[in-house]
Amino acid sequence: MPRMLVIEDEELLRNLYSELLEMKGFHVDTSVDGKSALEILNDIRKPDIILLDINMPEMDGIEFLKIIKSNDKLKRIPVILITGVIQVEKISAGLDLGAVGYIEKANSPVEVMSKIEMILGAVLN
């Protein structure tokens, strides 16, 4: 069963993504920000993919991405960025750091899942 880490500070979205992904057969771990996500990565089995919110308290998604992409044990984990507001500079920075794609939170949950599945199909196969 593929393992996904969902890093999202909005509880409603974190729970929604987690439930939808579990229905698709993923084992899902969740975190509220980049700082606690780093602690999770040290404590659990490495995820197969990370769904990462760009704007979060404590440590934002771009800072988190810089840290994991500079870590030999974590840098190969595919990361999908999620954002509530299209921020071209942050999305570009994330893609330049190695994120495999991005999703807008404003899309319906069905659209979000469809885009996740499309990206996963390209990355995990």
PDB file of N, CA, C and O in Angstrom, residues 14-65:
ATOM      1  N   ARG A  14      -7.030  19.002   5.403  1.00  0.00           N
ATOM      2  CA  ARG A  14      -6.138  17.892   5.770  1.00  0.00           C
ATOM      3  C   ARG A  14      -6.940  16.605   5.950  1.00  0.00           C
ATOM      4  O   ARG A  14      -6.593  15.560   5.419  1.00  0.00           O
ATOM      5  N   ASN A  15      -8.049  16.706   6.656  1.00  0.00           N
ATOM      6  CA  ASN A  15      -8.894  15.532   6.890  1.00  0.00           C
ATOM      7  C   ASN A  15      -9.558  15.054   5.605  1.00  0.00           C
ATOM      8  O   ASN A  15      -9.658  13.847   5.367  1.00  0.00           O
ATOM      9  N   LEU A  16     -10.010  15.996   4.771  1.00  0.00           N
ATOM     10  CA  LEU A  16     -10.649  15.633   3.509  1.00  0.00           C
ATOM     11  C   LEU A  16      -9.673  14.904   2.589  1.00  0.00           C
ATOM     12  O   LEU A  16      -9.984  13.830   2.070  1.00  0.00           O
ATOM     13  N   TYR A  17      -8.481  15.469   2.397  1.00  0.00           N
ATOM     14  CA  TYR A  17      -7.484  14.812   1.545  1.00  0.00           C
ATOM     15  C   TYR A  17      -7.123  13.440   2.100  1.00  0.00           C
ATOM     16  O   TYR A  17      -7.000  12.471   1.361  1.00  0.00           O
ATOM     17  N   SER A  18      -6.968  13.362   3.411  1.00  0.00           N
ATOM     18  CA  SER A  18      -6.609  12.100   4.047  1.00  0.00           C
ATOM     19  C   SER A  18      -7.679  11.036   3.785  1.00  0.00           C
ATOM     20  O   SER A  18      -7.374   9.903   3.390  1.00  0.00           O
ATOM     21  N   GLU A  19      -8.943  11.389   3.984  1.00  0.00           N
ATOM     22  CA  GLU A  19     -10.033  10.430   3.771  1.00  0.00           C
ATOM     23  C   GLU A  19     -10.108   9.978   2.314  1.00  0.00           C
ATOM     24  O   GLU A  19     -10.266   8.789   2.029  1.00  0.00           O
ATOM     25  N   LEU A  20     -10.007  10.936   1.390  1.00  0.00           N
ATOM     26  CA  LEU A  20     -10.076  10.594  -0.027  1.00  0.00           C
ATOM     27  C   LEU A  20      -8.921   9.688  -0.440  1.00  0.00           C
ATOM     28  O   LEU A  20      -9.114   8.728  -1.193  1.00  0.00           O
ATOM     29  N   LEU A  21      -7.732   9.982   0.047  1.00  0.00           N
ATOM     30  CA  LEU A  21      -6.560   9.173  -0.293  1.00  0.00           C
ATOM     31  C   LEU A  21      -6.655   7.773   0.313  1.00  0.00           C
ATOM     32  O   LEU A  21      -6.285   6.790  -0.323  1.00  0.00           O
ATOM     33  N   GLU A  22      -7.168   7.680   1.538  1.00  0.00           N
ATOM     34  CA  GLU A  22      -7.337   6.366   2.158  1.00  0.00           C
ATOM     35  C   GLU A  22      -8.348   5.533   1.374  1.00  0.00           C
ATOM     36  O   GLU A  22      -8.160   4.324   1.219  1.00  0.00           O
ATOM     37  N   MET A  23      -9.401   6.181   0.858  1.00  0.00           N
ATOM     38  CA  MET A  23     -10.379   5.453   0.036  1.00  0.00           C
ATOM     39  C   MET A  23      -9.746   4.950  -1.258  1.00  0.00           C
ATOM     40  O   MET A  23     -10.199   3.959  -1.825  1.00  0.00           O
ATOM     41  N   LYS A  24      -8.690   5.597  -1.717  1.00  0.00           N
ATOM     42  CA  LYS A  24      -7.973   5.180  -2.928  1.00  0.00           C
ATOM     43  C   LYS A  24      -6.882   4.159  -2.622  1.00  0.00           C
ATOM     44  O   LYS A  24      -6.137   3.752  -3.509  1.00  0.00           O
ATOM     45  N   GLY A  25      -6.747   3.774  -1.343  1.00  0.00           N
ATOM     46  CA  GLY A  25      -5.799   2.723  -0.993  1.00  0.00           C
ATOM     47  C   GLY A  25      -4.472   3.190  -0.423  1.00  0.00           C
ATOM     48  O   GLY A  25      -3.567   2.379  -0.254  1.00  0.00           O
ATOM     49  N   PHE A  26      -4.351   4.460  -0.110  1.00  0.00           N
ATOM     50  CA  PHE A  26      -3.114   4.969   0.476  1.00  0.00           C
ATOM     51  C   PHE A  26      -3.138   4.832   1.994  1.00  0.00           C
ATOM     52  O   PHE A  26      -4.185   4.948   2.617  1.00  0.00           O
ATOM     53  N   HIS A  27      -1.965   4.606   2.565  1.00  0.00           N
ATOM     54  CA  HIS A  27      -1.785   4.799   4.002  1.00  0.00           C
ATOM     55  C   HIS A  27      -1.387   6.264   4.123  1.00  0.00           C
ATOM     56  O   HIS A  27      -0.443   6.705   3.469  1.00  0.00           O
ATOM     57  N   VAL A  28      -2.099   7.041   4.939  1.00  0.00           N
ATOM     58  CA  VAL A  28      -1.865   8.484   5.002  1.00  0.00           C
ATOM     59  C   VAL A  28      -1.423   8.903   6.401  1.00  0.00           C
ATOM     60  O   VAL A  28      -2.062   8.567   7.393  1.00  0.00           O
ATOM     61  N   ASP A  29      -0.319   9.631   6.441  1.00  0.00           N
ATOM     62  CA  ASP A  29       0.122  10.327   7.645  1.00  0.00           C
ATOM     63  C   ASP A  29      -0.119  11.805   7.387  1.00  0.00           C
ATOM     64  O   ASP A  29      -0.049  12.259   6.246  1.00  0.00           O
ATOM     65  N   THR A  30      -0.409  12.571   8.451  1.00  0.00           N
ATOM     66  CA  THR A  30      -0.689  13.988   8.272  1.00  0.00           C
ATOM     67  C   THR A  30       0.142  14.844   9.218  1.00  0.00           C
ATOM     68  O   THR A  30       0.589  14.378  10.260  1.00  0.00           O
ATOM     69  N   SER A  31       0.303  16.099   8.801  1.00  0.00           N
ATOM     70  CA  SER A  31       1.031  17.066   9.608  1.00  0.00           C
ATOM     71  C   SER A  31       0.432  18.449   9.373  1.00  0.00           C
ATOM     72  O   SER A  31      -0.080  18.730   8.279  1.00  0.00           O
ATOM     73  N   VAL A  32       0.538  19.330  10.373  1.00  0.00           N
ATOM     74  CA  VAL A  32      -0.036  20.676  10.268  1.00  0.00           C
ATOM     75  C   VAL A  32       0.933  21.711   9.709  1.00  0.00           C
ATOM     76  O   VAL A  32       0.513  22.787   9.319  1.00  0.00           O
ATOM     77  N   ASP A  33       2.227  21.400   9.674  1.00  0.00           N
ATOM     78  CA  ASP A  33       3.203  22.343   9.128  1.00  0.00           C
ATOM     79  C   ASP A  33       4.514  21.627   8.824  1.00  0.00           C
ATOM     80  O   ASP A  33       4.686  20.455   9.153  1.00  0.00           O
ATOM     81  N   GLY A  34       5.421  22.351   8.174  1.00  0.00           N
ATOM     82  CA  GLY A  34       6.687  21.764   7.767  1.00  0.00           C
ATOM     83  C   GLY A  34       7.551  21.301   8.926  1.00  0.00           C
ATOM     84  O   GLY A  34       8.220  20.263   8.842  1.00  0.00           O
ATOM     85  N   LYS A  35       7.522  22.053  10.007  1.00  0.00           N
ATOM     86  CA  LYS A  35       8.357  21.708  11.166  1.00  0.00           C
ATOM     87  C   LYS A  35       7.948  20.353  11.756  1.00  0.00           C
ATOM     88  O   LYS A  35       8.788  19.478  11.970  1.00  0.00           O
ATOM     89  N   SER A  36       6.656  20.174  11.988  1.00  0.00           N
ATOM     90  CA  SER A  36       6.213  18.886  12.547  1.00  0.00           C
ATOM     91  C   SER A  36       6.332  17.766  11.515  1.00  0.00           C
ATOM     92  O   SER A  36       6.533  16.610  11.869  1.00  0.00           O
ATOM     93  N   ALA A  37       6.236  18.104  10.221  1.00  0.00           N
ATOM     94  CA  ALA A  37       6.407  17.086   9.176  1.00  0.00           C
ATOM     95  C   ALA A  37       7.820  16.525   9.185  1.00  0.00           C
ATOM     96  O   ALA A  37       8.015  15.329   8.973  1.00  0.00           O
ATOM     97  N   LEU A  38       8.814  17.369   9.444  1.00  0.00           N
ATOM     98  CA  LEU A  38      10.196  16.875   9.532  1.00  0.00           C
ATOM     99  C   LEU A  38      10.344  15.889  10.680  1.00  0.00           C
ATOM    100  O   LEU A  38      11.042  14.884  10.556  1.00  0.00           O
ATOM    101  N   GLU A  39       9.670  16.162  11.793  1.00  0.00           N
ATOM    102  CA  GLU A  39       9.695  15.233  12.926  1.00  0.00           C
ATOM    103  C   GLU A  39       9.044  13.903  12.531  1.00  0.00           C
ATOM    104  O   GLU A  39       9.549  12.834  12.874  1.00  0.00           O
ATOM    105  N   ILE A  40       7.940  13.973  11.797  1.00  0.00           N
ATOM    106  CA  ILE A  40       7.267  12.756  11.345  1.00  0.00           C
ATOM    107  C   ILE A  40       8.180  11.950  10.436  1.00  0.00           C
ATOM    108  O   ILE A  40       8.275  10.731  10.548  1.00  0.00           O
ATOM    109  N   LEU A  41       8.883  12.633   9.531  1.00  0.00           N
ATOM    110  CA  LEU A  41       9.780  11.924   8.607  1.00  0.00           C
ATOM    111  C   LEU A  41      10.903  11.205   9.346  1.00  0.00           C
ATOM    112  O   LEU A  41      11.418  10.206   8.861  1.00  0.00           O
ATOM    113  N   ASN A  42      11.268  11.701  10.515  1.00  0.00           N
ATOM    114  CA  ASN A  42      12.291  11.039  11.319  1.00  0.00           C
ATOM    115  C   ASN A  42      11.737   9.850  12.098  1.00  0.00           C
ATOM    116  O   ASN A  42      12.490   8.981  12.508  1.00  0.00           O
ATOM    117  N   ASP A  43      10.404   9.834  12.314  1.00  0.00           N
ATOM    118  CA  ASP A  43       9.793   8.818  13.167  1.00  0.00           C
ATOM    119  C   ASP A  43       9.087   7.688  12.424  1.00  0.00           C
ATOM    120  O   ASP A  43       8.850   6.635  12.994  1.00  0.00           O
ATOM    121  N   ILE A  44       8.684   7.907  11.180  1.00  0.00           N
ATOM    122  CA  ILE A  44       7.913   6.888  10.454  1.00  0.00           C
ATOM    123  C   ILE A  44       8.688   6.403   9.243  1.00  0.00           C
ATOM    124  O   ILE A  44       9.728   6.951   8.897  1.00  0.00           O
ATOM    125  N   ARG A  45       8.131   5.386   8.622  1.00  0.00           N
ATOM    126  CA  ARG A  45       8.690   4.932   7.356  1.00  0.00           C
ATOM    127  C   ARG A  45       8.563   6.047   6.331  1.00  0.00           C
ATOM    128  O   ARG A  45       7.571   6.768   6.308  1.00  0.00           O
ATOM    129  N   LYS A  46       9.525   6.170   5.473  1.00  0.00           N
ATOM    130  CA  LYS A  46       9.535   7.221   4.459  1.00  0.00           C
ATOM    131  C   LYS A  46       8.301   7.092   3.564  1.00  0.00           C
ATOM    132  O   LYS A  46       7.987   6.004   3.091  1.00  0.00           O
ATOM    133  N   PRO A  47       7.586   8.207   3.311  1.00  0.00           N
ATOM    134  CA  PRO A  47       6.418   8.126   2.428  1.00  0.00           C
ATOM    135  C   PRO A  47       6.839   7.951   0.972  1.00  0.00           C
ATOM    136  O   PRO A  47       7.964   8.296   0.586  1.00  0.00           O
ATOM    137  N   ASP A  48       5.907   7.446   0.177  1.00  0.00           N
ATOM    138  CA  ASP A  48       6.149   7.310  -1.256  1.00  0.00           C
ATOM    139  C   ASP A  48       5.963   8.637  -1.970  1.00  0.00           C
ATOM    140  O   ASP A  48       6.519   8.864  -3.039  1.00  0.00           O
ATOM    141  N   ILE A  49       5.155   9.511  -1.376  1.00  0.00           N
ATOM    142  CA  ILE A  49       4.884  10.829  -1.960  1.00  0.00           C
ATOM    143  C   ILE A  49       4.406  11.780  -0.869  1.00  0.00           C
ATOM    144  O   ILE A  49       3.867  11.336   0.142  1.00  0.00           O
ATOM    145  N   ILE A  50       4.632  13.074  -1.078  1.00  0.00           N
ATOM    146  CA  ILE A  50       4.222  14.102  -0.119  1.00  0.00           C
ATOM    147  C   ILE A  50       3.309  15.095  -0.815  1.00  0.00           C
ATOM    148  O   ILE A  50       3.616  15.569  -1.915  1.00  0.00           O
ATOM    149  N   LEU A  51       2.183  15.411  -0.176  1.00  0.00           N
ATOM    150  CA  LEU A  51       1.279  16.471  -0.614  1.00  0.00           C
ATOM    151  C   LEU A  51       1.541  17.647   0.318  1.00  0.00           C
ATOM    152  O   LEU A  51       1.322  17.540   1.524  1.00  0.00           O
ATOM    153  N   LEU A  52       2.061  18.759  -0.214  1.00  0.00           N
ATOM    154  CA  LEU A  52       2.627  19.829   0.598  1.00  0.00           C
ATOM    155  C   LEU A  52       1.964  21.176   0.355  1.00  0.00           C
ATOM    156  O   LEU A  52       2.039  21.725  -0.752  1.00  0.00           O
ATOM    157  N   ASP A  53       1.338  21.722   1.389  1.00  0.00           N
ATOM    158  CA  ASP A  53       0.785  23.076   1.325  1.00  0.00           C
ATOM    159  C   ASP A  53       1.945  24.071   1.248  1.00  0.00           C
ATOM    160  O   ASP A  53       2.954  23.910   1.937  1.00  0.00           O
ATOM    161  N   ILE A  54       1.798  25.094   0.428  1.00  0.00           N
ATOM    162  CA  ILE A  54       2.863  26.089   0.300  1.00  0.00           C
ATOM    163  C   ILE A  54       2.867  27.060   1.473  1.00  0.00           C
ATOM    164  O   ILE A  54       3.913  27.375   2.025  1.00  0.00           O
ATOM    165  N   ASN A  55       1.686  27.559   1.850  1.00  0.00           N
ATOM    166  CA  ASN A  55       1.595  28.575   2.910  1.00  0.00           C
ATOM    167  C   ASN A  55       1.154  27.954   4.226  1.00  0.00           C
ATOM    168  O   ASN A  55       0.007  27.518   4.347  1.00  0.00           O
ATOM    169  N   MET A  56       2.077  27.927   5.187  1.00  0.00           N
ATOM    170  CA  MET A  56       1.785  27.357   6.504  1.00  0.00           C
ATOM    171  C   MET A  56       2.538  28.144   7.573  1.00  0.00           C
ATOM    172  O   MET A  56       3.544  28.782   7.279  1.00  0.00           O
ATOM    173  N   PRO A  57       2.070  28.060   8.820  1.00  0.00           N
ATOM    174  CA  PRO A  57       2.820  28.679   9.914  1.00  0.00           C
ATOM    175  C   PRO A  57       4.063  27.848  10.247  1.00  0.00           C
ATOM    176  O   PRO A  57       4.239  26.749   9.718  1.00  0.00           O
ATOM    177  N   GLU A  58       4.888  28.354  11.116  1.00  0.00           N
ATOM    178  CA  GLU A  58       6.113  27.687  11.584  1.00  0.00           C
ATOM    179  C   GLU A  58       7.153  27.550  10.481  1.00  0.00           C
ATOM    180  O   GLU A  58       8.190  28.145  10.537  1.00  0.00           O
ATOM    181  N   MET A  59       6.857  26.732   9.472  1.00  0.00           N
ATOM    182  CA  MET A  59       7.783  26.524   8.359  1.00  0.00           C
ATOM    183  C   MET A  59       6.925  26.340   7.107  1.00  0.00           C
ATOM    184  O   MET A  59       6.126  25.415   7.035  1.00  0.00           O
ATOM    185  N   ASP A  60       7.095  27.225   6.139  1.00  0.00           N
ATOM    186  CA  ASP A  60       6.252  27.101   4.948  1.00  0.00           C
ATOM    187  C   ASP A  60       6.734  25.971   4.045  1.00  0.00           C
ATOM    188  O   ASP A  60       7.778  25.361   4.279  1.00  0.00           O
ATOM    189  N   GLY A  61       5.953  25.703   3.011  1.00  0.00           N
ATOM    190  CA  GLY A  61       6.243  24.577   2.139  1.00  0.00           C
ATOM    191  C   GLY A  61       7.554  24.695   1.385  1.00  0.00           C
ATOM    192  O   GLY A  61       8.250  23.705   1.180  1.00  0.00           O
ATOM    193  N   ILE A  62       7.911  25.911   0.972  1.00  0.00           N
ATOM    194  CA  ILE A  62       9.156  26.099   0.217  1.00  0.00           C
ATOM    195  C   ILE A  62      10.361  25.828   1.118  1.00  0.00           C
ATOM    196  O   ILE A  62      11.311  25.149   0.704  1.00  0.00           O
ATOM    197  N   GLU A  63      10.315  26.314   2.345  1.00  0.00           N
ATOM    198  CA  GLU A  63      11.416  26.050   3.288  1.00  0.00           C
ATOM    199  C   GLU A  63      11.530  24.549   3.572  1.00  0.00           C
ATOM    200  O   GLU A  63      12.626  23.988   3.586  1.00  0.00           O
ATOM    201  N   PHE A  64      10.386  23.885   3.767  1.00  0.00           N
ATOM    202  CA  PHE A  64      10.365  22.441   3.992  1.00  0.00           C
ATOM    203  C   PHE A  64      10.967  21.705   2.789  1.00  0.00           C
ATOM    204  O   PHE A  64      11.789  20.802   2.935  1.00  0.00           O
ATOM    205  N   LEU A  65      10.563  22.114   1.596  1.00  0.00           N
ATOM    206  CA  LEU A  65      11.047  21.478   0.373  1.00  0.00           C
ATOM    207  C   LEU A  65      12.558  21.623   0.234  1.00  0.00           C
ATOM    208  O   LEU A  65      13.254  20.674  -0.146  1.00  0.00           O
TER     209      LEU A  65
END
